[in-house]
mmCIF file of C-alpha atoms in Angstrom:
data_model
loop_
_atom_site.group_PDB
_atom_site.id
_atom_site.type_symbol
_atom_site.label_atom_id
_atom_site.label_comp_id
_atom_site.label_asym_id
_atom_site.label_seq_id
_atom_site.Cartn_x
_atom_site.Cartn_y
_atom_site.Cartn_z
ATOM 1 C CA UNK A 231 35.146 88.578 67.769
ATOM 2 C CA UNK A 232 37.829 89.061 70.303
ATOM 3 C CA UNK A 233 41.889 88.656 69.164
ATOM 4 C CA UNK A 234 42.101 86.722 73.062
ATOM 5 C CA UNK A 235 39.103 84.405 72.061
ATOM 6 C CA UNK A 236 40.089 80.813 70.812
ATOM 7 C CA UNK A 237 39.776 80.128 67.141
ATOM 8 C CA UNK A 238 37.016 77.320 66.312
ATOM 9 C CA UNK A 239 39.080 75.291 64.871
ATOM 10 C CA UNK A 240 42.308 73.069 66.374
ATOM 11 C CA UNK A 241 44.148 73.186 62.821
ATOM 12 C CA UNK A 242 45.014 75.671 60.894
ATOM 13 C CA UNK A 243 44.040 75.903 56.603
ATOM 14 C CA UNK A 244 47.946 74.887 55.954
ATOM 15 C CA UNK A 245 47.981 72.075 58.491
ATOM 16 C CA UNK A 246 44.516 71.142 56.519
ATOM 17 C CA UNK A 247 45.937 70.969 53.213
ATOM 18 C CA UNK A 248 49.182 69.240 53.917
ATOM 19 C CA UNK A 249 46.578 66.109 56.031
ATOM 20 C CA UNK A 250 44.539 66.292 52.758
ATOM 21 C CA UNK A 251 47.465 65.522 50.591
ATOM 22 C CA UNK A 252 48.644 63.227 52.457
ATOM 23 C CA UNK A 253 45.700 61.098 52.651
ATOM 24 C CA UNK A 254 45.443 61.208 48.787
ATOM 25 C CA UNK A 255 48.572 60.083 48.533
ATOM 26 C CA UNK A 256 48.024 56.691 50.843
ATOM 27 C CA UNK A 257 44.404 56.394 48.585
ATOM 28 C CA UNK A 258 46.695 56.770 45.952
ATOM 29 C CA UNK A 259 49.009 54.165 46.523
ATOM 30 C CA UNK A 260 46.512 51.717 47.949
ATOM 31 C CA UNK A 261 44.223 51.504 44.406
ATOM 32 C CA UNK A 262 47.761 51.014 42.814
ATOM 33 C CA UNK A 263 48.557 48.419 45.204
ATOM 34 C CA UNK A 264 45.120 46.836 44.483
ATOM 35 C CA UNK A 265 45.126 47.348 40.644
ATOM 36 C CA UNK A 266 48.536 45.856 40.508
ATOM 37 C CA UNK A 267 47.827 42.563 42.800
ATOM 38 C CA UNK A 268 44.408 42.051 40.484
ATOM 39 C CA UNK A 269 47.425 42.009 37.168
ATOM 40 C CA UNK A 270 49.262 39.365 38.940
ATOM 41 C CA UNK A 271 46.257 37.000 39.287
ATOM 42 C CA UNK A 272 44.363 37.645 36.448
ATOM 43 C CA UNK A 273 47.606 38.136 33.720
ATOM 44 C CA UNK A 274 49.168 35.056 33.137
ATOM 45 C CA UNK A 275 53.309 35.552 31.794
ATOM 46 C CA UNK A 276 55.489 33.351 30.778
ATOM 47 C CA UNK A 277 59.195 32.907 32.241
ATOM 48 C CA UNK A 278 60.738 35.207 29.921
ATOM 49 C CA UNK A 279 57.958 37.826 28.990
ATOM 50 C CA UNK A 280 58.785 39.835 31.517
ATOM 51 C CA UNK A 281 62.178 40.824 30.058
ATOM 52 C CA UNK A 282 61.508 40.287 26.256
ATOM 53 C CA UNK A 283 60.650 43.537 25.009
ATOM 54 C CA UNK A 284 61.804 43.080 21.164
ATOM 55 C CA UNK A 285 58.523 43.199 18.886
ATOM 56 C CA UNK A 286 59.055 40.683 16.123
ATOM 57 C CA UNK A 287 56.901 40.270 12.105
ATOM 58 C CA UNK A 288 56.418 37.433 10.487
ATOM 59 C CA UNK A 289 58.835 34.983 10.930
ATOM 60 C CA UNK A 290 58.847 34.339 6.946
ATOM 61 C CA UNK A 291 59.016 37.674 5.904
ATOM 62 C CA UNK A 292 61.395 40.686 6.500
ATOM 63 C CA UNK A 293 60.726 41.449 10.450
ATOM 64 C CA UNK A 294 58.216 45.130 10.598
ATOM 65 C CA UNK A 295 61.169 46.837 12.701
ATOM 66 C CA UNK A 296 65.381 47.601 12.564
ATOM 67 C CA UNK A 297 67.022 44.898 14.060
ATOM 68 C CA UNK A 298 69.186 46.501 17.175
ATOM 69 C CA UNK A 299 73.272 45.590 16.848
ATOM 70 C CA UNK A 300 76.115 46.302 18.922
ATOM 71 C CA UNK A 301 78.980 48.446 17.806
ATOM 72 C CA UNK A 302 82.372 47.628 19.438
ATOM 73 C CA UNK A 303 86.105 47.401 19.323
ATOM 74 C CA UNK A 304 87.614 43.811 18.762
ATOM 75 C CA UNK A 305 90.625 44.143 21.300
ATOM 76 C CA UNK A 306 90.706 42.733 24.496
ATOM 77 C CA UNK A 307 88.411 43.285 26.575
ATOM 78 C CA UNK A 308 85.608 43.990 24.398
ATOM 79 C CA UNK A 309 85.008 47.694 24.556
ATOM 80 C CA UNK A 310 81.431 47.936 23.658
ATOM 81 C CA UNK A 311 80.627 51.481 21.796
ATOM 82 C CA UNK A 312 76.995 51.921 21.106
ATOM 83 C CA UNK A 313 74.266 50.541 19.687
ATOM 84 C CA UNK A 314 72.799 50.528 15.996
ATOM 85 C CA UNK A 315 69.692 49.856 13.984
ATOM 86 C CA UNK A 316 70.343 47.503 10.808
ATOM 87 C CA UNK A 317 68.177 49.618 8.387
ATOM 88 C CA UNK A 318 69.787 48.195 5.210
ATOM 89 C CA UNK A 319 71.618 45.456 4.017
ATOM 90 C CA UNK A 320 75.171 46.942 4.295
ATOM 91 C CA UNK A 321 73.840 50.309 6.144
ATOM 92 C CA UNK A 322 73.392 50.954 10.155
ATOM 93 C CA UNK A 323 72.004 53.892 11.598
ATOM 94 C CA UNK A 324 73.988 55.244 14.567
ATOM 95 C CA UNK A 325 74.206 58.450 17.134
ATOM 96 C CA UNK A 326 76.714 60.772 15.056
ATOM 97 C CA UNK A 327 78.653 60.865 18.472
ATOM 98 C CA UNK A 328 79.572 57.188 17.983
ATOM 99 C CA UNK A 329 80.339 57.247 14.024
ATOM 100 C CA UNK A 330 82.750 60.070 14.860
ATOM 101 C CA UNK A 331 84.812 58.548 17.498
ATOM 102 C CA UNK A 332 86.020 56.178 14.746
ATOM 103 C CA UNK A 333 87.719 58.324 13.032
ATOM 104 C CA UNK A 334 89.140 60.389 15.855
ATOM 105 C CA UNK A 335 92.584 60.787 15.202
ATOM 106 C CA UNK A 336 94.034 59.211 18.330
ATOM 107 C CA UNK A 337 91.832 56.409 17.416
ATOM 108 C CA UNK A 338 93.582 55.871 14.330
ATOM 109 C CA UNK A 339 95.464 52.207 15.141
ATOM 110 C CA UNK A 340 92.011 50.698 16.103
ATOM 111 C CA UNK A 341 90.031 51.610 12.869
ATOM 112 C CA UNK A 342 90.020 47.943 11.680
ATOM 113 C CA UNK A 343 89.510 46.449 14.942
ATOM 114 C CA UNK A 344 85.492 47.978 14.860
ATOM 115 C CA UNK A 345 82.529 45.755 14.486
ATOM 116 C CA UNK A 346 78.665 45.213 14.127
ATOM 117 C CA UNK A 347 76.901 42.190 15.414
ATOM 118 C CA UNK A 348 73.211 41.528 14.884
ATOM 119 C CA UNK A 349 70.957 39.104 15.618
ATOM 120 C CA UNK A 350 70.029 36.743 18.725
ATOM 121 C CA UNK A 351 70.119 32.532 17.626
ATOM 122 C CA UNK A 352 72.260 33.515 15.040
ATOM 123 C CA UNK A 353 75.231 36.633 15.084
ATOM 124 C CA UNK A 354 76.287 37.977 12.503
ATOM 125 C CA UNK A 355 79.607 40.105 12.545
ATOM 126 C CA UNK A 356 80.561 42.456 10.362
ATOM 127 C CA UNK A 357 83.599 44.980 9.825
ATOM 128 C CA UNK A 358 82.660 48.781 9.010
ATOM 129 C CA UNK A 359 83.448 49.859 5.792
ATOM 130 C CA UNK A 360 83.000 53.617 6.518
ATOM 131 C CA UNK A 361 81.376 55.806 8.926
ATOM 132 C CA UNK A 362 79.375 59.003 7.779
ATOM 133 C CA UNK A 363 78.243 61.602 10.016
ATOM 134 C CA UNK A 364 75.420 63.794 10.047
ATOM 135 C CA UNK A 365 76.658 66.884 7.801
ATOM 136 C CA UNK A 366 75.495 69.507 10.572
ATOM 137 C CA UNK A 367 76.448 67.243 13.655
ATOM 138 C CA UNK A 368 77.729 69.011 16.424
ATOM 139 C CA UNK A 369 79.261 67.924 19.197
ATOM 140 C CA UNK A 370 78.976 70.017 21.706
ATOM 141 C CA UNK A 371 75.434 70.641 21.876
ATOM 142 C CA UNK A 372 74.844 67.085 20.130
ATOM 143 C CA UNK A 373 72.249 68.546 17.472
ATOM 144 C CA UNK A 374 71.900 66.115 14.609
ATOM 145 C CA UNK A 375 72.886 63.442 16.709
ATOM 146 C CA UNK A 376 72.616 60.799 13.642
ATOM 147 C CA UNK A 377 74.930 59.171 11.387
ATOM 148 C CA UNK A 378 75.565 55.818 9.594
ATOM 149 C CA UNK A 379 77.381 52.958 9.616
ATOM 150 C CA UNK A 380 78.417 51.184 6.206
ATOM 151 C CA UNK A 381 78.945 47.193 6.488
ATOM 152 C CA UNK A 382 81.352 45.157 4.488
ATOM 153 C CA UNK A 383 79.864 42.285 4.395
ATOM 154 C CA UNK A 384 75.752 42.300 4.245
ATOM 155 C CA UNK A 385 73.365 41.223 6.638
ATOM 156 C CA UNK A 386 70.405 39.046 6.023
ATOM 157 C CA UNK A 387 67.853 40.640 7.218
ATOM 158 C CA UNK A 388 65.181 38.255 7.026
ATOM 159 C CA UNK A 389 67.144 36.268 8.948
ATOM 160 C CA UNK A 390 67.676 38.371 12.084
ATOM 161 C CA UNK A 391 65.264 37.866 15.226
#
């Protein structure tokens, strides 16, 4: 073989490759496209099932999972914190980066302005009592991320859904 005679074929192995993935890709997308247009026939939703992704128990006994709250600050406007999981009666569970900022120091005037409400038909509000951070919480590298949130007054929690 020559180095002036033509090679035998018009693509190179690169140019080969990059056709093959791209082809794949389209395949790909299509059987997605198809597997996805089968769901919408074939799955029937209701209105609201698309957006409701709480799991709920028994409606008569104590629910199989935390109910999720909101912690915030009762000024005006509303300045929403983070969220929390009821996981007792009087307890929340918490990132440790939100139980802290309660008792920051500059923070201090707003300490009895913070609140818990849980629940969705029916909210129940609650001041914080205390806030207890993880022990080993840092907060610049966030490790033991995890504190708690003590209610004053308690929260049903059969109640909550």
């Amino acid at each position: 073989m020559n180095v002036n005679d033509p090679p035998n074929s018009k693509f190179t192995r690169g140019e080969k490759c990059i056709f093959f993935h791209i082809v794949l890709v389209f395949v790909a997308i299509l059987i997605m496209l198809i597997i996805f247009i089968i769901h919408l026939y074939v799955v029937q939703h209701t209105e609201n099932s698309t957006v409701n992704t709480r799991r709920s128990g028994n409606k008569d006994n104590i629910q199989d999972y935390p109910s999720i709250g909101v912690v915030y600050v009762d000024i005006t406007p509303i300045v929403t914190i983070c969220n929390s999981l009821l996981i007792r009666t009087k307890w929340s569970i918490s990132p440790a980066n939100c139980v802290v900022t309660r008792t920051h120091p500059e923070l201090a005037f707003m300490l009895m302005k913070w609140r818990i409400d849980y629940g969705q038909d029916t909210i129940y509000t609650t001041n914080i009592k205390r806030s207890v951070p993880h022990p080993h919480f840092d907060k610049d590298t966030f490790s033991n991320n995890i504190g708690l949130f003590e209610h004053v007054d308690t929260i049903p929690l059969q109640h909550l859904g």
